[in-house]
Amino acid sequence: MFSLTPFRIEDLPKPAAPSSVGATVIFEGIVRDVNDDHQVEALEYEAMESLAVKEGAKILAQALAKFPIESAECIHRTGLLQVGEVAIRVVVSAAHRKEAFGACEFIVNEVKSRVPIWKKEHYSGGATEWINADQM
Amino acid sequence: MFSLTPFRIEDLPKPAAPSSVGATVIFEGIVRDVNDDHQVEALEYEAMESLAVKEGAKILAQALAKFPIESAECIHRTGLLQVGEVAIRVVVSAAHRKEAFGACEFIVNEVKSRVPIWKKEHYSGGATEWINADQM
Amino acid sequence: MPKITVQYFAILREQRGLSEESLDTTESNPANLYAKLAAQHGFTLPSKSLRVAINDEFASMDQSLKDGDAVTFIAPVAGG
Amino acid sequence: MPKITVQYFAILREQRGLSEESLDTTESNPANLYAKLAAQHGFTLPSKSLRVAINDEFASMDQSLKDGDAVTFIAPVAGG
């Protein structure tokens, strides 16, 4: 399941694993206070929801085809997030750990490069900047 | 912190991350129902506690020296665990995800190969077997 | 003249000052349409850094546009 | 004669039938001590598959034993 959510990811339950699962790898991407030497106060995420959900589901299906894993889930928040809040959580379960690690990292990388979600940094002092939108 | 614990790992809080953390990777090793075509009912873990805690702390220190990460924790249960229960949890936090993934996998691999903890499988039917103790 | 809906997100939404507009246009594909809109509204992103979606599916910048299409220009993404 | 404490865990504990014993022994190092105990108690693990700890630190199988040492033979581990 790929979903965008306005809720605090920290408050959501993790999916239950079937009894054939021996390894679960969880990635949490968290808003941190510094980026490129700028003091970050908050992050604003904006998604093209229709396409983001479709593309996210495609990535999870690709992970399930490419790795021998049992399940893969991804939740991404949108809206304004404070430092320390979880922006994205990916949960992969598999019989064995190697594949769980590989698939989890694959999903995070693909989501970051393909899913139409954008991020605006809010700096202390009030300036803001859309990430990746300047150096092309 | 490396600790052995009799509690359900699922019920323990995860460590709070400082605001410089952008990525947390969590590994959970879970008791699964099949190993080498045997139907597993439960797992029994036994540790040489004095040395296990020392060796575990050494592994975490090595991970902190080898990878640019902020923190690393590992909890391992001992005693009898049922299918679906978490036997080991490793939590690594870092500024960036690549190092968090690398360090987390490093710690799991090292713990499995170096820390004096042993595992006995209990099969349906009542047979038991110490893992790794037969094929040397 | 074909009627096209254009959706804007993130930096493009801010530079355009709106989220969606309807246009009567004779531009034959997204690349040409973007060039025209960029000149009109001062979009700073070069065309080559964009992807495009037509009717909520990724598409090519030189796919032909037809009446009723919903076009979204997708700035470089930055999720996670 | 040096007095040595031997601790057993897991399969060795089960094969020995106890967790710890005190021995007066003239065996000079853990390798020799294990060979003797294995013959006495029918341990199935070959010496080369073991590691040893002396006084809660990993040690070598040919380190000299001295009076009061606590020796633990460590079967192949299987944590996680």
Coordinates of C-alpha atoms in Angstrom, one line a residue:
Chain A
M1 CA 0.0 0.0 0.0
F2 CA 1.3 3.4 -0.9
S3 CA -0.5 6.3 0.7
L4 CA -0.2 10.0 1.3
T5 CA -1.4 11.0 4.6
P6 CA -1.9 14.2 6.7
F7 CA -1.6 12.3 10.0
R8 CA 1.5 12.0 12.1
I9 CA 3.2 8.9 10.8
E10 CA 4.6 8.2 14.2
D11 CA 1.1 7.7 15.5
L12 CA 0.1 5.1 12.8
P13 CA 0.4 1.4 13.6
K14 CA 2.9 -0.7 11.7
P15 CA 1.5 -3.5 9.5
A16 CA 1.3 -6.9 11.1
A17 CA 3.6 -9.5 9.5
P18 CA 2.6 -13.0 8.5
S19 CA 4.3 -15.9 10.3
S20 CA 6.6 -16.6 7.3
V21 CA 8.4 -13.2 7.9
G22 CA 11.8 -13.4 9.5
A23 CA 13.0 -9.8 8.9
T24 CA 11.3 -6.4 8.8
V25 CA 13.3 -3.3 7.8
I26 CA 11.8 0.1 8.4
F27 CA 13.0 3.3 7.0
E28 CA 11.9 6.7 8.4
G29 CA 12.9 9.9 6.7
I30 CA 12.8 12.7 9.3
V31 CA 12.8 16.5 9.0
R32 CA 16.2 17.6 10.1
D33 CA 17.4 21.0 11.2
V34 CA 20.1 21.7 8.7
N35 CA 20.4 21.4 5.0
D36 CA 23.3 22.8 3.0
D37 CA 24.3 24.9 6.0
H38 CA 20.8 26.5 6.1
Q39 CA 19.0 26.4 9.5
V40 CA 15.7 24.6 8.7
E41 CA 12.6 25.4 10.8
A42 CA 10.0 23.4 8.9
L43 CA 9.4 21.6 5.6
E44 CA 6.4 21.8 3.4
Y45 CA 5.5 18.9 1.2
E46 CA 3.1 19.2 -1.7
A47 CA 2.0 16.2 -3.8
M48 CA 0.2 15.7 -7.1
E49 CA -1.9 13.2 -5.3
S50 CA -3.5 11.3 -8.2
L51 CA -0.2 10.5 -9.9
A52 CA 1.8 10.2 -6.7
V53 CA -0.4 7.4 -5.4
K54 CA -0.3 5.6 -8.8
E55 CA 3.5 5.9 -9.1
G56 CA 4.0 4.9 -5.5
A57 CA 2.0 1.7 -6.0
K58 CA 4.0 1.0 -9.2
I59 CA 7.3 1.2 -7.2
L60 CA 6.0 -1.2 -4.5
A61 CA 4.9 -3.6 -7.2
Q62 CA 8.3 -3.4 -8.8
A63 CA 10.0 -4.1 -5.5
L64 CA 7.7 -7.1 -4.9
A65 CA 8.7 -8.4 -8.4
K66 CA 12.4 -7.7 -8.1
F67 CA 13.0 -9.0 -4.5
P68 CA 11.8 -12.1 -2.7
I69 CA 9.9 -10.2 -0.1
E70 CA 6.5 -10.7 1.5
S71 CA 5.2 -7.2 1.8
A72 CA 6.1 -3.5 1.2
E73 CA 4.4 -0.4 2.4
C74 CA 5.1 3.3 2.1
I75 CA 3.5 6.3 3.7
H76 CA 4.4 9.8 2.8
R77 CA 3.1 12.9 4.6
T78 CA 2.1 16.1 2.9
G79 CA 1.7 19.6 4.4
L80 CA 3.8 21.4 6.9
L81 CA 6.2 19.3 9.0
Q82 CA 8.3 20.4 11.9
V83 CA 11.9 19.3 12.6
G84 CA 11.9 15.8 14.1
E85 CA 8.7 14.7 12.4
V86 CA 8.6 11.7 10.1
A87 CA 8.0 12.6 6.5
I88 CA 8.1 9.1 5.0
R89 CA 8.0 5.6 6.3
V90 CA 8.8 2.5 4.3
V91 CA 8.2 -1.0 5.8
V92 CA 9.4 -4.1 4.1
S93 CA 9.0 -7.7 5.4
A94 CA 10.7 -10.8 4.0
A95 CA 11.8 -14.2 5.0
H96 CA 15.4 -13.1 5.1
R97 CA 17.1 -9.8 6.1
K98 CA 19.3 -9.2 3.0
E99 CA 16.2 -8.9 0.7
A100 CA 14.4 -6.8 3.2
F101 CA 17.2 -4.3 3.4
G102 CA 17.7 -4.2 -0.4
A103 CA 14.0 -3.7 -1.2
C104 CA 13.6 -1.1 1.5
E105 CA 16.5 1.0 0.2
F106 CA 15.2 0.5 -3.4
I107 CA 11.8 1.8 -2.5
V108 CA 13.1 4.9 -0.7
N109 CA 15.4 5.8 -3.6
E110 CA 12.7 5.3 -6.2
V111 CA 10.1 7.3 -4.2
K112 CA 12.6 10.2 -3.9
S113 CA 13.4 10.2 -7.6
R114 CA 10.1 9.4 -9.2
V115 CA 7.0 10.2 -7.1
P116 CA 5.6 13.7 -7.8
I117 CA 6.1 15.2 -4.3
W118 CA 7.9 18.5 -3.8
K119 CA 9.5 19.9 -0.7
K120 CA 9.9 23.6 0.3
E121 CA 12.3 24.4 3.1
H122 CA 11.4 27.1 5.6
Y123 CA 14.5 28.7 7.1
S124 CA 14.9 30.6 10.3
G125 CA 14.6 34.2 9.3
G126 CA 11.6 33.5 7.1
A127 CA 13.1 32.7 3.7
T128 CA 11.8 29.6 1.8
E129 CA 13.1 27.5 -1.0
W130 CA 11.7 24.8 -3.2
I131 CA 14.3 21.9 -3.2
N132 CA 15.8 20.8 -6.5
A133 CA 14.1 23.6 -8.4
D134 CA 17.1 25.8 -9.0
Q135 CA 20.1 23.9 -10.3
M136 CA 18.8 22.3 -13.4
Chain B
M1 CA 23.3 0.8 23.9
F2 CA 23.4 -2.9 23.5
S3 CA 21.1 -4.8 25.8
L4 CA 19.7 -8.2 26.3
T5 CA 16.2 -8.1 27.5
P6 CA 13.4 -10.5 28.6
F7 CA 10.7 -8.0 27.6
R8 CA 8.7 -8.0 24.4
I9 CA 10.8 -5.8 22.2
E10 CA 7.5 -4.7 20.4
D11 CA 6.5 -3.0 23.7
L12 CA 9.7 -0.9 24.2
P13 CA 9.8 2.7 23.0
K14 CA 12.2 3.6 20.2
P15 CA 14.9 6.0 21.1
A16 CA 14.2 9.7 20.4
A17 CA 16.4 11.2 17.7
P18 CA 18.2 14.5 17.9
S19 CA 17.2 17.2 15.4
S20 CA 20.2 16.6 13.2
V21 CA 18.8 13.2 12.2
G22 CA 17.3 12.8 8.8
A23 CA 17.1 9.0 8.5
T24 CA 16.3 6.2 10.9
V25 CA 16.6 2.6 9.8
I26 CA 15.2 -0.1 12.0
F27 CA 15.8 -3.8 11.6
E28 CA 13.6 -6.3 13.4
G29 CA 14.5 -10.0 13.3
I30 CA 11.3 -12.0 13.8
V31 CA 10.7 -15.7 14.7
R32 CA 9.3 -17.3 11.6
D33 CA 7.4 -20.5 11.2
V34 CA 9.7 -22.4 8.9
N35 CA 13.4 -23.0 8.7
D36 CA 15.0 -25.5 6.3
D37 CA 11.6 -27.1 5.7
H38 CA 11.0 -27.7 9.4
Q39 CA 7.8 -26.4 11.0
V40 CA 9.0 -24.1 13.8
E41 CA 6.8 -23.6 16.9
A42 CA 9.1 -21.5 19.0
L43 CA 12.7 -20.4 19.4
E44 CA 14.7 -20.4 22.6
Y45 CA 17.6 -18.0 22.9
E46 CA 20.4 -18.4 25.4
A47 CA 23.1 -15.8 25.9
M48 CA 26.4 -15.7 27.7
E49 CA 25.3 -12.4 29.1
S50 CA 28.6 -11.0 30.4
L51 CA 30.4 -11.4 27.1
A52 CA 27.4 -10.8 24.9
V53 CA 26.8 -7.3 26.3
K54 CA 30.5 -6.5 26.0
E55 CA 30.8 -7.8 22.4
G56 CA 27.5 -6.0 21.4
A57 CA 28.8 -2.7 22.8
K58 CA 32.0 -3.2 20.8
I59 CA 30.0 -3.8 17.6
L60 CA 28.0 -0.6 18.1
A61 CA 31.3 1.4 18.8
Q62 CA 32.7 0.0 15.6
A63 CA 29.6 1.0 13.6
L64 CA 29.9 4.5 15.0
A65 CA 33.6 4.7 14.0
K66 CA 33.1 3.2 10.6
F67 CA 29.9 5.1 9.5
P68 CA 29.0 8.8 9.8
I69 CA 25.9 8.1 12.0
E70 CA 24.4 9.7 15.0
S71 CA 23.4 6.8 17.1
A72 CA 23.1 3.0 17.1
E73 CA 21.1 0.7 19.4
C74 CA 20.6 -3.0 19.6
I75 CA 18.3 -5.0 21.8
H76 CA 18.2 -8.8 21.7
R77 CA 15.8 -11.0 23.6
T78 CA 16.6 -14.2 25.4
G79 CA 14.3 -17.0 26.5
L80 CA 11.5 -18.7 24.7
L81 CA 9.9 -16.7 21.8
Q82 CA 6.8 -17.6 19.8
V83 CA 6.4 -17.3 16.0
G84 CA 5.9 -13.6 15.2
E85 CA 7.8 -12.2 18.1
V86 CA 10.7 -9.9 17.6
A87 CA 14.0 -11.4 18.7
I88 CA 16.3 -8.5 17.8
R89 CA 15.9 -4.9 17.0
V90 CA 18.6 -2.6 15.7
V91 CA 18.0 1.1 15.4
V92 CA 20.4 3.4 13.6
S93 CA 20.0 7.1 13.1
A94 CA 22.0 9.3 10.8
A95 CA 21.9 12.6 8.9
H96 CA 21.6 10.6 5.6
R97 CA 19.9 7.4 4.7
K98 CA 22.7 5.6 2.9
E99 CA 24.9 5.5 6.0
A100 CA 21.9 4.5 8.2
F101 CA 21.1 1.5 6.0
G102 CA 24.8 0.5 5.8
A103 CA 25.4 0.7 9.5
C104 CA 22.2 -1.1 10.4
E105 CA 23.0 -4.0 8.1
F106 CA 26.6 -4.1 9.4
I107 CA 25.4 -4.3 13.0
V108 CA 22.9 -7.1 12.4
N109 CA 25.5 -9.1 10.5
E110 CA 28.1 -8.7 13.2
V111 CA 25.8 -9.5 16.0
K112 CA 24.7 -12.7 14.3
S113 CA 28.3 -13.8 13.7
R114 CA 30.1 -12.7 16.9
V115 CA 27.8 -12.2 19.9
P116 CA 27.6 -15.3 22.1
I117 CA 23.9 -16.0 21.7
W118 CA 22.5 -19.4 20.8
K119 CA 19.2 -20.4 19.3
K120 CA 17.3 -23.7 19.7
E121 CA 14.5 -24.4 17.4
H122 CA 11.4 -26.1 18.8
Y123 CA 9.5 -28.0 16.0
S124 CA 6.0 -29.2 15.9
G125 CA 6.1 -32.7 17.1
G126 CA 8.4 -31.8 20.0
A127 CA 11.9 -32.2 18.5
T128 CA 14.4 -29.5 19.2
E129 CA 17.7 -28.5 17.6
W130 CA 20.5 -26.1 18.4
I131 CA 21.2 -24.0 15.3
N132 CA 24.7 -24.0 13.8
A133 CA 25.8 -26.8 16.2
D134 CA 25.8 -29.7 13.7
Q135 CA 27.6 -28.9 10.5
M136 CA 31.0 -27.9 11.6
Chain C
M1 CA -9.2 25.2 -30.9
P2 CA -8.4 22.4 -28.4
K3 CA -9.3 23.2 -24.8
I4 CA -6.5 22.0 -22.4
T5 CA -6.5 22.1 -18.6
V6 CA -3.1 22.8 -17.1
Q7 CA -2.4 22.0 -13.4
Y8 CA 0.4 23.6 -11.4
F9 CA 2.2 22.3 -8.3
A10 CA 4.9 23.6 -6.1
I11 CA 7.2 26.2 -7.6
L12 CA 5.2 26.3 -10.8
R13 CA 2.0 26.9 -8.9
E14 CA 3.7 29.7 -7.0
Q15 CA 5.2 31.3 -10.2
R16 CA 1.9 31.0 -12.0
G17 CA -0.1 32.2 -9.0
L18 CA -2.8 29.6 -9.5
S19 CA -3.3 25.8 -9.3
E20 CA -5.2 25.2 -12.5
E21 CA -6.3 27.0 -15.6
S22 CA -8.2 26.2 -18.8
L23 CA -6.6 27.2 -22.1
D24 CA -7.7 27.3 -25.7
T25 CA -4.4 26.5 -27.4
T26 CA -3.0 25.4 -30.8
E27 CA 0.3 24.3 -29.3
S28 CA 0.8 20.8 -30.6
N29 CA 2.6 19.2 -27.6
P30 CA 3.6 19.8 -23.9
A31 CA 7.1 21.1 -24.9
N32 CA 5.6 23.9 -27.1
L33 CA 2.9 24.7 -24.6
Y34 CA 5.5 25.0 -21.7
A35 CA 7.7 27.2 -23.8
K36 CA 4.7 29.6 -24.4
L37 CA 3.6 29.6 -20.8
A38 CA 7.1 30.1 -19.5
A39 CA 7.6 33.1 -21.7
Q40 CA 4.2 34.5 -20.6
H41 CA 4.6 33.9 -16.8
G42 CA 8.3 33.9 -16.3
F43 CA 8.7 30.3 -15.2
T44 CA 12.3 29.8 -14.2
L45 CA 12.6 26.0 -14.8
P46 CA 14.1 25.0 -18.1
S47 CA 11.9 22.7 -20.2
K48 CA 14.6 19.9 -20.0
S49 CA 14.3 19.6 -16.2
L50 CA 10.6 18.9 -16.4
R51 CA 8.5 15.8 -16.8
V52 CA 4.9 16.0 -17.9
A53 CA 1.8 14.1 -17.1
I54 CA -1.2 13.9 -19.4
N55 CA -4.5 12.8 -17.7
D56 CA -2.6 11.6 -14.6
E57 CA -0.1 9.5 -16.5
F58 CA 3.5 10.3 -17.2
A59 CA 3.8 11.2 -20.9
S60 CA 6.3 12.5 -23.3
M61 CA 7.0 16.2 -23.8
D62 CA 6.3 15.7 -27.6
Q63 CA 3.1 13.7 -27.3
S64 CA 0.2 15.3 -29.3
L65 CA -2.3 17.2 -27.2
K66 CA -6.0 16.7 -27.9
D67 CA -9.1 18.5 -26.8
G68 CA -9.9 17.9 -23.1
D69 CA -6.4 16.8 -22.0
A70 CA -5.3 17.6 -18.5
V71 CA -1.6 18.6 -18.6
T72 CA 0.7 18.8 -15.5
F73 CA 4.2 20.0 -15.8
I74 CA 6.3 18.2 -13.1
A75 CA 9.2 20.1 -11.6
P76 CA 12.1 18.0 -10.3
V77 CA 10.7 16.0 -7.4
A78 CA 12.0 16.0 -3.8
G79 CA 10.0 13.6 -1.7
G80 CA 11.2 11.8 1.4
Chain D
M1 CA 47.1 -28.1 40.6
P2 CA 45.4 -25.1 39.0
K3 CA 41.7 -24.7 39.8
I4 CA 39.7 -23.8 36.7
T5 CA 36.0 -22.9 36.4
V6 CA 34.3 -24.0 33.2
Q7 CA 31.0 -22.5 32.1
Y8 CA 28.7 -24.2 29.6
F9 CA 26.0 -22.7 27.4
A10 CA 23.5 -24.0 24.9
I11 CA 24.4 -27.4 23.4
L12 CA 27.5 -27.8 25.5
R13 CA 25.4 -27.1 28.7
E14 CA 22.9 -29.8 27.6
Q15 CA 25.6 -32.3 26.7
R16 CA 27.4 -31.7 30.0
G17 CA 24.2 -31.6 32.0
L18 CA 25.3 -28.6 34.0
S19 CA 26.1 -24.9 33.6
E20 CA 29.3 -24.6 35.5
E21 CA 31.9 -26.8 37.2
S22 CA 35.2 -26.4 39.0
L23 CA 38.1 -28.5 37.9
D24 CA 41.6 -29.2 39.2
T25 CA 43.4 -29.7 36.0
T26 CA 47.0 -29.8 34.6
E27 CA 45.8 -29.1 31.0
S28 CA 47.9 -26.2 29.8
N29 CA 45.5 -24.5 27.5
P30 CA 41.8 -24.4 26.5
A31 CA 42.4 -26.7 23.4
N32 CA 43.8 -29.5 25.6
L33 CA 41.2 -28.9 28.3
Y34 CA 38.4 -29.2 25.7
A35 CA 39.8 -32.4 24.2
K36 CA 39.8 -34.0 27.6
L37 CA 36.3 -32.8 28.5
A38 CA 35.0 -33.8 25.1
A39 CA 36.3 -37.4 25.5
Q40 CA 34.9 -37.6 29.0
H41 CA 31.4 -36.2 28.3
G42 CA 30.9 -37.0 24.6
F43 CA 30.7 -33.4 23.3
T44 CA 29.9 -33.5 19.6
L45 CA 31.4 -30.2 18.5
P46 CA 34.9 -30.4 17.1
S47 CA 37.4 -28.2 18.7
K48 CA 38.0 -26.2 15.5
S49 CA 34.4 -25.0 15.5
L50 CA 34.7 -23.4 18.9
R51 CA 35.9 -20.1 20.3
V52 CA 36.9 -19.6 23.9
A53 CA 36.5 -16.9 26.4
I54 CA 38.7 -16.6 29.5
N55 CA 37.4 -14.4 32.3
D56 CA 34.7 -13.0 30.0
E57 CA 37.1 -12.0 27.2
F58 CA 37.6 -13.8 23.9
A59 CA 40.9 -15.6 24.1
S60 CA 43.0 -18.0 22.1
M61 CA 42.6 -21.8 22.3
D62 CA 46.3 -22.0 23.1
Q63 CA 46.5 -19.3 25.8
S64 CA 48.0 -20.6 29.0
L65 CA 45.6 -21.4 31.8
K66 CA 46.3 -20.2 35.3
D67 CA 44.8 -20.8 38.6
G68 CA 41.4 -19.2 39.0
D69 CA 40.6 -18.7 35.3
A70 CA 37.0 -19.0 34.2
V71 CA 36.9 -20.7 30.9
T72 CA 33.9 -20.7 28.5
F73 CA 33.8 -22.8 25.3
I74 CA 31.7 -20.9 22.8
A75 CA 29.8 -23.0 20.3
P76 CA 29.0 -21.4 16.9
V77 CA 26.7 -18.6 17.7
A78 CA 23.2 -18.0 16.2
G79 CA 21.8 -14.8 17.4
G80 CA 19.2 -12.6 15.6

